[in-house]
Amino acid sequence: MHVLAAFVLLAPTVLGASFPAELFSPLVPQKILATFKSLPNPTKYPQFTDQTAGDWQFFVPDTWTSGFFPATGYALNTRKALCGATSQNQLGIANWLELSREASAALVSLEIKNGQGHDVGFLSYPFVEELAVNPNNHTATTAVNNFATLLANRFNPIVGCTRSWDSPDPDFQVIIDNMMNLEVLFHSAELTGNDTLRHIATTHADTTTKNHIRADGGTWHVIHYNTFTGTVTAKKTAQGFSDNSTWSRGEAWAIYGFANMWKWTGNTAYRDTATRVANYFLGNIPSDGIVPW
């Protein structure tokens, strides 16, 4: 499992075109291009498909998933740069960078005010990807820094975490999903030199390790703290089967989040946590390979 944790963090430039062709279908760029072409005007973003017709359901920019689809276009742009475009892989059928930039434009205003709370990290994804292409893009730099500031403002040093949902004090709720949003703090710290952002990210991850992760590698979805004392008052779920179950998507958030913390800090404790959680996930996949909700 150490191999798994390391694999997901290897730079694309190391792996590049060494992936077997079978791991990438030419249908991927075809389907993504079709979705880009179907985006409404004004821009809304795909989140899930209708269960009957299979049609995308689109949502306004101020939605927690809105950054995912533009970032997917950036991912195809990166793959095209690394692997080249061929008739077999279909990566040359679109200007992915241009499409992604156009689709990201509707997210810019959210850097100042939005209704997504801790999920500003998700909203920042396209702008982080833009900076990988053009580090001098002022709009992207400003967006990343502003999203990071919004997240940092949700940090409570007594609890040791950024707040997830805005429940009234003294109830301070933190969900495992927050591990996915810490990355924007590191990106902004690199841009600004503000080490306080790194401290917030590592403190949140350390507190999450202590209180969200079970000994067997399973996870609680929601930890309730007392805002003023930092005491854990309850461990529950909001989307899993029960309070004592492990919500599959939350487990995936934890695997990625802690592996990413290892990448950013080099702290092997985060790698070990990611490995423990991944072992639990793999050890509980049913024989049909379909992961339960």
PDB file of C-alpha atoms in Angstrom:
ATOM      1  CA  MET A   1       0.000   0.000   0.000  1.00  0.00           C
ATOM      2  CA  HIS A   2       2.969   2.329   0.325  1.00  0.00           C
ATOM      3  CA  VAL A   3       3.272   1.807  -3.421  1.00  0.00           C
ATOM      4  CA  LEU A   4      -0.319   2.987  -3.885  1.00  0.00           C
ATOM      5  CA  ALA A   5       0.211   6.134  -1.852  1.00  0.00           C
ATOM      6  CA  ALA A   6       3.382   6.945  -3.757  1.00  0.00           C
ATOM      7  CA  PHE A   7       1.846   6.182  -7.139  1.00  0.00           C
ATOM      8  CA  VAL A   8      -0.916   8.742  -6.885  1.00  0.00           C
ATOM      9  CA  LEU A   9       1.583  11.458  -6.050  1.00  0.00           C
ATOM     10  CA  LEU A  10       4.176  10.879  -8.736  1.00  0.00           C
ATOM     11  CA  ALA A  11       4.545  13.871 -11.020  1.00  0.00           C
ATOM     12  CA  PRO A  12       3.036  13.431 -14.495  1.00  0.00           C
ATOM     13  CA  THR A  13       6.400  14.266 -15.994  1.00  0.00           C
ATOM     14  CA  VAL A  14       7.815  11.137 -14.377  1.00  0.00           C
ATOM     15  CA  LEU A  15       5.070   8.798 -15.509  1.00  0.00           C
ATOM     16  CA  GLY A  16       4.131  10.573 -18.717  1.00  0.00           C
ATOM     17  CA  ALA A  17       3.272   8.299 -21.608  1.00  0.00           C
ATOM     18  CA  SER A  18       4.388   5.170 -19.756  1.00  0.00           C
ATOM     19  CA  PHE A  19       0.768   4.441 -18.826  1.00  0.00           C
ATOM     20  CA  PRO A  20      -0.663   1.523 -20.817  1.00  0.00           C
ATOM     21  CA  ALA A  21      -2.938   2.769 -23.577  1.00  0.00           C
ATOM     22  CA  GLU A  22      -5.739   0.646 -22.138  1.00  0.00           C
ATOM     23  CA  LEU A  23      -5.954   2.998 -19.150  1.00  0.00           C
ATOM     24  CA  PHE A  24      -7.221   5.839 -21.335  1.00  0.00           C
ATOM     25  CA  SER A  25     -10.151   5.520 -23.704  1.00  0.00           C
ATOM     26  CA  PRO A  26     -10.567   7.841 -26.719  1.00  0.00           C
ATOM     27  CA  LEU A  27     -14.171   8.137 -25.565  1.00  0.00           C
ATOM     28  CA  VAL A  28     -12.996  10.263 -22.631  1.00  0.00           C
ATOM     29  CA  PRO A  29     -12.091  13.396 -24.632  1.00  0.00           C
ATOM     30  CA  GLN A  30     -15.069  12.840 -26.929  1.00  0.00           C
ATOM     31  CA  LYS A  31     -17.519  12.803 -24.030  1.00  0.00           C
ATOM     32  CA  ILE A  32     -15.874  15.726 -22.259  1.00  0.00           C
ATOM     33  CA  LEU A  33     -15.906  17.813 -25.428  1.00  0.00           C
ATOM     34  CA  ALA A  34     -19.598  17.033 -25.895  1.00  0.00           C
ATOM     35  CA  THR A  35     -20.239  18.225 -22.348  1.00  0.00           C
ATOM     36  CA  PHE A  36     -18.289  21.445 -22.922  1.00  0.00           C
ATOM     37  CA  LYS A  37     -20.452  22.099 -25.978  1.00  0.00           C
ATOM     38  CA  SER A  38     -23.618  21.527 -23.949  1.00  0.00           C
ATOM     39  CA  LEU A  39     -22.821  24.075 -21.212  1.00  0.00           C
ATOM     40  CA  PRO A  40     -25.699  26.557 -20.887  1.00  0.00           C
ATOM     41  CA  ASN A  41     -25.362  30.309 -21.373  1.00  0.00           C
ATOM     42  CA  PRO A  42     -25.002  31.853 -18.840  1.00  0.00           C
ATOM     43  CA  THR A  43     -22.640  29.186 -17.611  1.00  0.00           C
ATOM     44  CA  LYS A  44     -23.851  26.395 -15.388  1.00  0.00           C
ATOM     45  CA  TYR A  45     -21.862  23.308 -14.483  1.00  0.00           C
ATOM     46  CA  PRO A  46     -22.603  19.569 -14.719  1.00  0.00           C
ATOM     47  CA  GLN A  47     -22.902  17.682 -11.460  1.00  0.00           C
ATOM     48  CA  PHE A  48     -24.813  14.444 -12.117  1.00  0.00           C
ATOM     49  CA  THR A  49     -26.994  12.833 -14.767  1.00  0.00           C
ATOM     50  CA  ASP A  50     -30.713  12.211 -14.794  1.00  0.00           C
ATOM     51  CA  GLN A  51     -31.430   8.624 -13.743  1.00  0.00           C
ATOM     52  CA  THR A  52     -33.927   8.078 -16.543  1.00  0.00           C
ATOM     53  CA  ALA A  53     -32.555   9.830 -19.621  1.00  0.00           C
ATOM     54  CA  GLY A  54     -28.914  10.052 -18.582  1.00  0.00           C
ATOM     55  CA  ASP A  55     -28.792  13.789 -19.322  1.00  0.00           C
ATOM     56  CA  TRP A  56     -26.465  16.088 -17.400  1.00  0.00           C
ATOM     57  CA  GLN A  57     -28.079  18.215 -14.700  1.00  0.00           C
ATOM     58  CA  PHE A  58     -26.491  21.671 -14.611  1.00  0.00           C
ATOM     59  CA  PHE A  59     -26.064  23.944 -11.590  1.00  0.00           C
ATOM     60  CA  VAL A  60     -25.253  27.619 -11.040  1.00  0.00           C
ATOM     61  CA  PRO A  61     -21.613  28.582 -10.385  1.00  0.00           C
ATOM     62  CA  ASP A  62     -22.170  28.970  -6.631  1.00  0.00           C
ATOM     63  CA  THR A  63     -22.290  25.181  -6.156  1.00  0.00           C
ATOM     64  CA  TRP A  64     -19.623  23.103  -4.432  1.00  0.00           C
ATOM     65  CA  THR A  65     -18.875  20.955  -7.505  1.00  0.00           C
ATOM     66  CA  SER A  66     -18.550  23.788 -10.040  1.00  0.00           C
ATOM     67  CA  GLY A  67     -14.754  23.731 -10.191  1.00  0.00           C
ATOM     68  CA  PHE A  68     -14.539  20.067 -11.120  1.00  0.00           C
ATOM     69  CA  PHE A  69     -15.555  20.191 -14.769  1.00  0.00           C
ATOM     70  CA  PRO A  70     -13.288  23.081 -15.859  1.00  0.00           C
ATOM     71  CA  ALA A  71     -10.431  21.350 -14.025  1.00  0.00           C
ATOM     72  CA  THR A  72     -11.174  18.201 -16.044  1.00  0.00           C
ATOM     73  CA  GLY A  73     -10.467  20.175 -19.207  1.00  0.00           C
ATOM     74  CA  TYR A  74      -7.152  21.326 -17.751  1.00  0.00           C
ATOM     75  CA  ALA A  75      -6.339  17.686 -16.975  1.00  0.00           C
ATOM     76  CA  LEU A  76      -6.851  16.773 -20.637  1.00  0.00           C
ATOM     77  CA  ASN A  77      -4.655  19.699 -21.641  1.00  0.00           C
ATOM     78  CA  THR A  78      -1.917  18.326 -19.383  1.00  0.00           C
ATOM     79  CA  ARG A  79      -2.303  14.825 -20.773  1.00  0.00           C
ATOM     80  CA  LYS A  80      -2.120  16.168 -24.320  1.00  0.00           C
ATOM     81  CA  ALA A  81       1.088  18.049 -23.483  1.00  0.00           C
ATOM     82  CA  LEU A  82       2.682  14.960 -21.939  1.00  0.00           C
ATOM     83  CA  CYS A  83       1.462  12.218 -24.257  1.00  0.00           C
ATOM     84  CA  GLY A  84       0.836  14.050 -27.503  1.00  0.00           C
ATOM     85  CA  ALA A  85      -2.319  13.999 -29.603  1.00  0.00           C
ATOM     86  CA  THR A  86      -2.984  11.032 -31.862  1.00  0.00           C
ATOM     87  CA  SER A  87      -5.944   9.708 -33.790  1.00  0.00           C
ATOM     88  CA  GLN A  88      -6.029   6.865 -31.293  1.00  0.00           C
ATOM     89  CA  ASN A  89      -6.248   8.933 -28.103  1.00  0.00           C
ATOM     90  CA  GLN A  90      -8.416  11.741 -29.574  1.00  0.00           C
ATOM     91  CA  LEU A  91      -6.691  14.375 -27.447  1.00  0.00           C
ATOM     92  CA  GLY A  92      -6.359  16.670 -30.441  1.00  0.00           C
ATOM     93  CA  ILE A  93     -10.075  17.162 -31.034  1.00  0.00           C
ATOM     94  CA  ALA A  94     -10.257  20.367 -28.970  1.00  0.00           C
ATOM     95  CA  ASN A  95      -8.269  23.231 -27.509  1.00  0.00           C
ATOM     96  CA  TRP A  96      -8.709  22.087 -23.916  1.00  0.00           C
ATOM     97  CA  LEU A  97      -6.948  25.099 -22.462  1.00  0.00           C
ATOM     98  CA  GLU A  98      -9.226  27.550 -24.242  1.00  0.00           C
ATOM     99  CA  LEU A  99     -12.361  25.619 -23.286  1.00  0.00           C
ATOM    100  CA  SER A 100     -11.295  25.378 -19.642  1.00  0.00           C
ATOM    101  CA  ARG A 101     -10.482  29.060 -19.391  1.00  0.00           C
ATOM    102  CA  GLU A 102     -13.852  30.003 -20.844  1.00  0.00           C
ATOM    103  CA  ALA A 103     -15.678  27.647 -18.500  1.00  0.00           C
ATOM    104  CA  SER A 104     -13.788  28.942 -15.450  1.00  0.00           C
ATOM    105  CA  ALA A 105     -14.699  32.583 -16.019  1.00  0.00           C
ATOM    106  CA  ALA A 106     -18.029  32.315 -14.208  1.00  0.00           C
ATOM    107  CA  LEU A 107     -16.240  31.202 -11.029  1.00  0.00           C
ATOM    108  CA  VAL A 108     -14.063  34.304 -10.637  1.00  0.00           C
ATOM    109  CA  SER A 109     -16.650  36.364  -8.751  1.00  0.00           C
ATOM    110  CA  LEU A 110     -16.985  33.614  -6.132  1.00  0.00           C
ATOM    111  CA  GLU A 111     -13.503  34.366  -4.783  1.00  0.00           C
ATOM    112  CA  ILE A 112     -14.992  37.314  -2.885  1.00  0.00           C
ATOM    113  CA  LYS A 113     -18.303  35.863  -1.734  1.00  0.00           C
ATOM    114  CA  ASN A 114     -19.986  32.492  -2.122  1.00  0.00           C
ATOM    115  CA  GLY A 115     -22.221  30.107  -0.242  1.00  0.00           C
ATOM    116  CA  GLN A 116     -19.854  27.139  -0.181  1.00  0.00           C
ATOM    117  CA  GLY A 117     -18.065  27.629   3.130  1.00  0.00           C
ATOM    118  CA  HIS A 118     -15.161  25.197   3.399  1.00  0.00           C
ATOM    119  CA  ASP A 119     -15.579  24.011  -0.212  1.00  0.00           C
ATOM    120  CA  VAL A 120     -13.752  27.032  -1.601  1.00  0.00           C
ATOM    121  CA  GLY A 121     -10.843  24.653  -2.119  1.00  0.00           C
ATOM    122  CA  PHE A 122     -12.888  22.815  -4.723  1.00  0.00           C
ATOM    123  CA  LEU A 123     -13.797  26.094  -6.423  1.00  0.00           C
ATOM    124  CA  SER A 124     -10.110  26.976  -6.681  1.00  0.00           C
ATOM    125  CA  TYR A 125      -9.143  23.904  -8.726  1.00  0.00           C
ATOM    126  CA  PRO A 126      -9.313  25.486 -12.224  1.00  0.00           C
ATOM    127  CA  PHE A 127      -7.279  28.495 -11.087  1.00  0.00           C
ATOM    128  CA  VAL A 128      -4.606  26.282  -9.551  1.00  0.00           C
ATOM    129  CA  GLU A 129      -4.413  24.411 -12.857  1.00  0.00           C
ATOM    130  CA  GLU A 130      -4.194  27.687 -14.788  1.00  0.00           C
ATOM    131  CA  LEU A 131      -1.184  28.749 -12.709  1.00  0.00           C
ATOM    132  CA  ALA A 132       0.551  25.500 -13.636  1.00  0.00           C
ATOM    133  CA  VAL A 133       0.187  26.585 -17.274  1.00  0.00           C
ATOM    134  CA  ASN A 134       0.718  30.318 -16.823  1.00  0.00           C
ATOM    135  CA  PRO A 135       2.239  31.299 -13.451  1.00  0.00           C
ATOM    136  CA  ASN A 136       1.879  34.977 -14.385  1.00  0.00           C
ATOM    137  CA  ASN A 137      -1.908  34.895 -14.695  1.00  0.00           C
ATOM    138  CA  HIS A 138      -2.955  37.618 -12.260  1.00  0.00           C
ATOM    139  CA  THR A 139      -6.628  36.621 -12.270  1.00  0.00           C
ATOM    140  CA  ALA A 140      -5.789  33.043 -11.277  1.00  0.00           C
ATOM    141  CA  THR A 141      -3.290  34.173  -8.631  1.00  0.00           C
ATOM    142  CA  THR A 142      -5.824  36.510  -7.062  1.00  0.00           C
ATOM    143  CA  ALA A 143      -8.505  33.819  -7.108  1.00  0.00           C
ATOM    144  CA  VAL A 144      -6.297  31.232  -5.391  1.00  0.00           C
ATOM    145  CA  ASN A 145      -5.222  33.711  -2.715  1.00  0.00           C
ATOM    146  CA  ASN A 146      -8.759  34.932  -2.079  1.00  0.00           C
ATOM    147  CA  PHE A 147     -10.181  31.416  -1.856  1.00  0.00           C
ATOM    148  CA  ALA A 148      -7.395  30.509   0.583  1.00  0.00           C
ATOM    149  CA  THR A 149      -8.202  33.554   2.696  1.00  0.00           C
ATOM    150  CA  LEU A 150     -11.865  32.562   2.858  1.00  0.00           C
ATOM    151  CA  LEU A 151     -10.885  29.091   4.080  1.00  0.00           C
ATOM    152  CA  ALA A 152      -8.316  30.416   6.557  1.00  0.00           C
ATOM    153  CA  ASN A 153     -10.973  32.688   8.048  1.00  0.00           C
ATOM    154  CA  ARG A 154     -12.916  29.551   9.016  1.00  0.00           C
ATOM    155  CA  PHE A 155     -10.060  28.248  11.183  1.00  0.00           C
ATOM    156  CA  ASN A 156     -10.568  28.009  14.930  1.00  0.00           C
ATOM    157  CA  PRO A 157      -7.241  27.614  16.776  1.00  0.00           C
ATOM    158  CA  ILE A 158      -8.989  26.234  19.864  1.00  0.00           C
ATOM    159  CA  VAL A 159     -10.585  23.425  17.867  1.00  0.00           C
ATOM    160  CA  GLY A 160      -7.608  23.104  15.538  1.00  0.00           C
ATOM    161  CA  CYS A 161      -9.726  22.881  12.381  1.00  0.00           C
ATOM    162  CA  THR A 162     -11.411  24.902   9.697  1.00  0.00           C
ATOM    163  CA  ARG A 163     -15.164  24.960  10.150  1.00  0.00           C
ATOM    164  CA  SER A 164     -17.274  22.939   7.715  1.00  0.00           C
ATOM    165  CA  TRP A 165     -20.936  23.763   8.203  1.00  0.00           C
ATOM    166  CA  ASP A 166     -22.204  26.963   9.770  1.00  0.00           C
ATOM    167  CA  SER A 167     -24.104  25.567  12.734  1.00  0.00           C
ATOM    168  CA  PRO A 168     -24.680  27.977  15.650  1.00  0.00           C
ATOM    169  CA  ASP A 169     -22.094  28.065  18.434  1.00  0.00           C
ATOM    170  CA  PRO A 170     -21.066  26.240  20.504  1.00  0.00           C
ATOM    171  CA  ASP A 171     -21.508  23.475  17.906  1.00  0.00           C
ATOM    172  CA  PHE A 172     -18.477  23.446  15.579  1.00  0.00           C
ATOM    173  CA  GLN A 173     -18.841  20.810  12.861  1.00  0.00           C
ATOM    174  CA  VAL A 174     -15.927  19.386  10.867  1.00  0.00           C
ATOM    175  CA  ILE A 175     -16.427  16.842   8.083  1.00  0.00           C
ATOM    176  CA  ILE A 176     -13.833  14.524   6.584  1.00  0.00           C
ATOM    177  CA  ASP A 177     -14.420  16.259   3.233  1.00  0.00           C
ATOM    178  CA  ASN A 178     -12.379  19.213   4.501  1.00  0.00           C
ATOM    179  CA  MET A 179      -9.184  17.266   3.840  1.00  0.00           C
ATOM    180  CA  MET A 180      -9.752  17.918   0.131  1.00  0.00           C
ATOM    181  CA  ASN A 181      -9.805  21.689   0.574  1.00  0.00           C
ATOM    182  CA  LEU A 182      -6.500  22.141   2.391  1.00  0.00           C
ATOM    183  CA  GLU A 183      -4.499  22.170  -0.836  1.00  0.00           C
ATOM    184  CA  VAL A 184      -5.510  25.738  -1.693  1.00  0.00           C
ATOM    185  CA  LEU A 185      -3.807  26.873   1.523  1.00  0.00           C
ATOM    186  CA  PHE A 186      -0.496  25.391   0.386  1.00  0.00           C
ATOM    187  CA  HIS A 187      -0.785  26.912  -3.071  1.00  0.00           C
ATOM    188  CA  SER A 188      -1.470  30.338  -1.618  1.00  0.00           C
ATOM    189  CA  ALA A 189       1.372  29.955   0.875  1.00  0.00           C
ATOM    190  CA  GLU A 190       3.721  29.312  -2.041  1.00  0.00           C
ATOM    191  CA  LEU A 191       2.431  32.388  -3.851  1.00  0.00           C
ATOM    192  CA  THR A 192       2.559  34.717  -0.854  1.00  0.00           C
ATOM    193  CA  GLY A 193       5.093  33.241   1.555  1.00  0.00           C
ATOM    194  CA  ASN A 194       2.412  33.228   4.265  1.00  0.00           C
ATOM    195  CA  ASP A 195       3.393  30.314   6.502  1.00  0.00           C
ATOM    196  CA  THR A 196       0.280  30.800   8.623  1.00  0.00           C
ATOM    197  CA  LEU A 197      -1.650  29.110   5.826  1.00  0.00           C
ATOM    198  CA  ARG A 198       0.625  26.055   6.030  1.00  0.00           C
ATOM    199  CA  HIS A 199       0.165  25.993   9.794  1.00  0.00           C
ATOM    200  CA  ILE A 200      -3.619  26.012   9.413  1.00  0.00           C
ATOM    201  CA  ALA A 201      -3.473  23.134   6.931  1.00  0.00           C
ATOM    202  CA  THR A 202      -1.177  20.956   9.045  1.00  0.00           C
ATOM    203  CA  THR A 203      -3.062  21.690  12.260  1.00  0.00           C
ATOM    204  CA  HIS A 204      -6.351  20.747  10.615  1.00  0.00           C
ATOM    205  CA  ALA A 205      -4.846  17.524   9.252  1.00  0.00           C
ATOM    206  CA  ASP A 206      -3.345  16.610  12.629  1.00  0.00           C
ATOM    207  CA  THR A 207      -6.639  17.196  14.430  1.00  0.00           C
ATOM    208  CA  THR A 208      -8.471  15.176  11.791  1.00  0.00           C
ATOM    209  CA  THR A 209      -6.009  12.303  12.209  1.00  0.00           C
ATOM    210  CA  LYS A 210      -6.701  12.274  15.925  1.00  0.00           C
ATOM    211  CA  ASN A 211     -10.483  12.486  15.842  1.00  0.00           C
ATOM    212  CA  HIS A 212     -11.798  11.367  12.437  1.00  0.00           C
ATOM    213  CA  ILE A 213      -9.655   8.288  11.778  1.00  0.00           C
ATOM    214  CA  ARG A 214     -10.493   5.044  13.561  1.00  0.00           C
ATOM    215  CA  ALA A 215      -7.840   2.538  14.602  1.00  0.00           C
ATOM    216  CA  ASP A 216      -8.849   0.193  11.772  1.00  0.00           C
ATOM    217  CA  GLY A 217      -8.571   2.943   9.136  1.00  0.00           C
ATOM    218  CA  GLY A 218     -12.275   3.644   8.884  1.00  0.00           C
ATOM    219  CA  THR A 219     -13.491   7.220   9.261  1.00  0.00           C
ATOM    220  CA  TRP A 220     -16.244   9.198  10.887  1.00  0.00           C
ATOM    221  CA  HIS A 221     -17.965  11.658   8.604  1.00  0.00           C
ATOM    222  CA  VAL A 222     -18.784  14.483  11.047  1.00  0.00           C
ATOM    223  CA  ILE A 223     -17.024  15.426  14.266  1.00  0.00           C
ATOM    224  CA  HIS A 224     -18.826  17.909  16.508  1.00  0.00           C
ATOM    225  CA  TYR A 225     -16.586  20.103  18.672  1.00  0.00           C
ATOM    226  CA  ASN A 226     -17.295  22.736  21.273  1.00  0.00           C
ATOM    227  CA  THR A 227     -16.313  26.038  19.679  1.00  0.00           C
ATOM    228  CA  PHE A 228     -14.973  27.488  22.918  1.00  0.00           C
ATOM    229  CA  THR A 229     -13.179  24.491  24.459  1.00  0.00           C
ATOM    230  CA  GLY A 230     -12.248  22.337  21.464  1.00  0.00           C
ATOM    231  CA  THR A 231     -13.783  19.288  23.157  1.00  0.00           C
ATOM    232  CA  VAL A 232     -15.271  16.578  20.929  1.00  0.00           C
ATOM    233  CA  THR A 233     -18.989  16.414  21.729  1.00  0.00           C
ATOM    234  CA  ALA A 234     -20.203  13.872  19.149  1.00  0.00           C
ATOM    235  CA  LYS A 235     -19.087  11.677  16.244  1.00  0.00           C
ATOM    236  CA  LYS A 236     -21.771  11.212  13.606  1.00  0.00           C
ATOM    237  CA  THR A 237     -22.578  10.834   9.928  1.00  0.00           C
ATOM    238  CA  ALA A 238     -24.649  13.006   7.611  1.00  0.00           C
ATOM    239  CA  GLN A 239     -24.427  10.950   4.429  1.00  0.00           C
ATOM    240  CA  GLY A 240     -23.239   7.513   5.476  1.00  0.00           C
ATOM    241  CA  PHE A 241     -25.254   4.480   6.598  1.00  0.00           C
ATOM    242  CA  SER A 242     -24.923   5.114  10.324  1.00  0.00           C
ATOM    243  CA  ASP A 243     -22.829   7.040  12.828  1.00  0.00           C
ATOM    244  CA  ASN A 244     -20.521   4.057  13.277  1.00  0.00           C
ATOM    245  CA  SER A 245     -20.240   3.176   9.590  1.00  0.00           C
ATOM    246  CA  THR A 246     -17.637   4.422   7.116  1.00  0.00           C
ATOM    247  CA  TRP A 247     -19.043   6.542   4.314  1.00  0.00           C
ATOM    248  CA  SER A 248     -17.319   5.427   1.108  1.00  0.00           C
ATOM    249  CA  ARG A 249     -16.862   8.859  -0.437  1.00  0.00           C
ATOM    250  CA  GLY A 250     -15.616  10.243   2.856  1.00  0.00           C
ATOM    251  CA  GLU A 251     -13.047   7.456   2.989  1.00  0.00           C
ATOM    252  CA  ALA A 252     -11.883   8.482  -0.491  1.00  0.00           C
ATOM    253  CA  TRP A 253     -11.620  12.110   0.640  1.00  0.00           C
ATOM    254  CA  ALA A 254      -9.349  10.956   3.455  1.00  0.00           C
ATOM    255  CA  ILE A 255      -7.108   8.827   1.222  1.00  0.00           C
ATOM    256  CA  TYR A 256      -6.490  11.679  -1.193  1.00  0.00           C
ATOM    257  CA  GLY A 257      -6.314  14.354   1.483  1.00  0.00           C
ATOM    258  CA  PHE A 258      -3.669  12.678   3.626  1.00  0.00           C
ATOM    259  CA  ALA A 259      -1.628  11.514   0.628  1.00  0.00           C
ATOM    260  CA  ASN A 260      -1.667  15.115  -0.555  1.00  0.00           C
ATOM    261  CA  MET A 261      -0.552  16.326   2.871  1.00  0.00           C
ATOM    262  CA  TRP A 262       2.426  13.976   2.602  1.00  0.00           C
ATOM    263  CA  LYS A 263       3.235  15.419  -0.815  1.00  0.00           C
ATOM    264  CA  TRP A 264       3.170  18.977   0.488  1.00  0.00           C
ATOM    265  CA  THR A 265       4.983  18.433   3.789  1.00  0.00           C
ATOM    266  CA  GLY A 266       7.095  15.299   3.452  1.00  0.00           C
ATOM    267  CA  ASN A 267       5.708  14.205   6.835  1.00  0.00           C
ATOM    268  CA  THR A 268       5.519  10.413   6.665  1.00  0.00           C
ATOM    269  CA  ALA A 269       2.830  10.363   9.359  1.00  0.00           C
ATOM    270  CA  TYR A 270       0.415  11.635   6.715  1.00  0.00           C
ATOM    271  CA  ARG A 271       1.562   8.932   4.307  1.00  0.00           C
ATOM    272  CA  ASP A 272       0.995   6.312   6.973  1.00  0.00           C
ATOM    273  CA  THR A 273      -2.505   7.631   7.647  1.00  0.00           C
ATOM    274  CA  ALA A 274      -3.326   7.589   3.926  1.00  0.00           C
ATOM    275  CA  THR A 275      -2.044   4.018   3.722  1.00  0.00           C
ATOM    276  CA  ARG A 276      -4.085   2.885   6.728  1.00  0.00           C
ATOM    277  CA  VAL A 277      -7.253   4.420   5.307  1.00  0.00           C
ATOM    278  CA  ALA A 278      -6.560   2.979   1.837  1.00  0.00           C
ATOM    279  CA  ASN A 279      -6.025  -0.481   3.322  1.00  0.00           C
ATOM    280  CA  TYR A 280      -9.421  -0.247   5.015  1.00  0.00           C
ATOM    281  CA  PHE A 281     -11.043   0.855   1.764  1.00  0.00           C
ATOM    282  CA  LEU A 282      -9.505  -1.954  -0.288  1.00  0.00           C
ATOM    283  CA  GLY A 283     -10.162  -4.508   2.420  1.00  0.00           C
ATOM    284  CA  ASN A 284     -13.870  -3.734   2.436  1.00  0.00           C
ATOM    285  CA  ILE A 285     -14.615  -3.730  -1.291  1.00  0.00           C
ATOM    286  CA  PRO A 286     -17.207  -6.475  -1.929  1.00  0.00           C
ATOM    287  CA  SER A 287     -16.530  -9.353  -4.297  1.00  0.00           C
ATOM    288  CA  ASP A 288     -18.461  -7.701  -7.144  1.00  0.00           C
ATOM    289  CA  GLY A 289     -16.092  -4.716  -6.988  1.00  0.00           C
ATOM    290  CA  ILE A 290     -18.927  -2.218  -6.562  1.00  0.00           C
ATOM    291  CA  VAL A 291     -18.222   0.079  -3.636  1.00  0.00           C
ATOM    292  CA  PRO A 292     -21.355   0.708  -1.527  1.00  0.00           C
ATOM    293  CA  TRP A 293     -22.344   4.243  -0.734  1.00  0.00           C
TER     294      TRP A 293
END
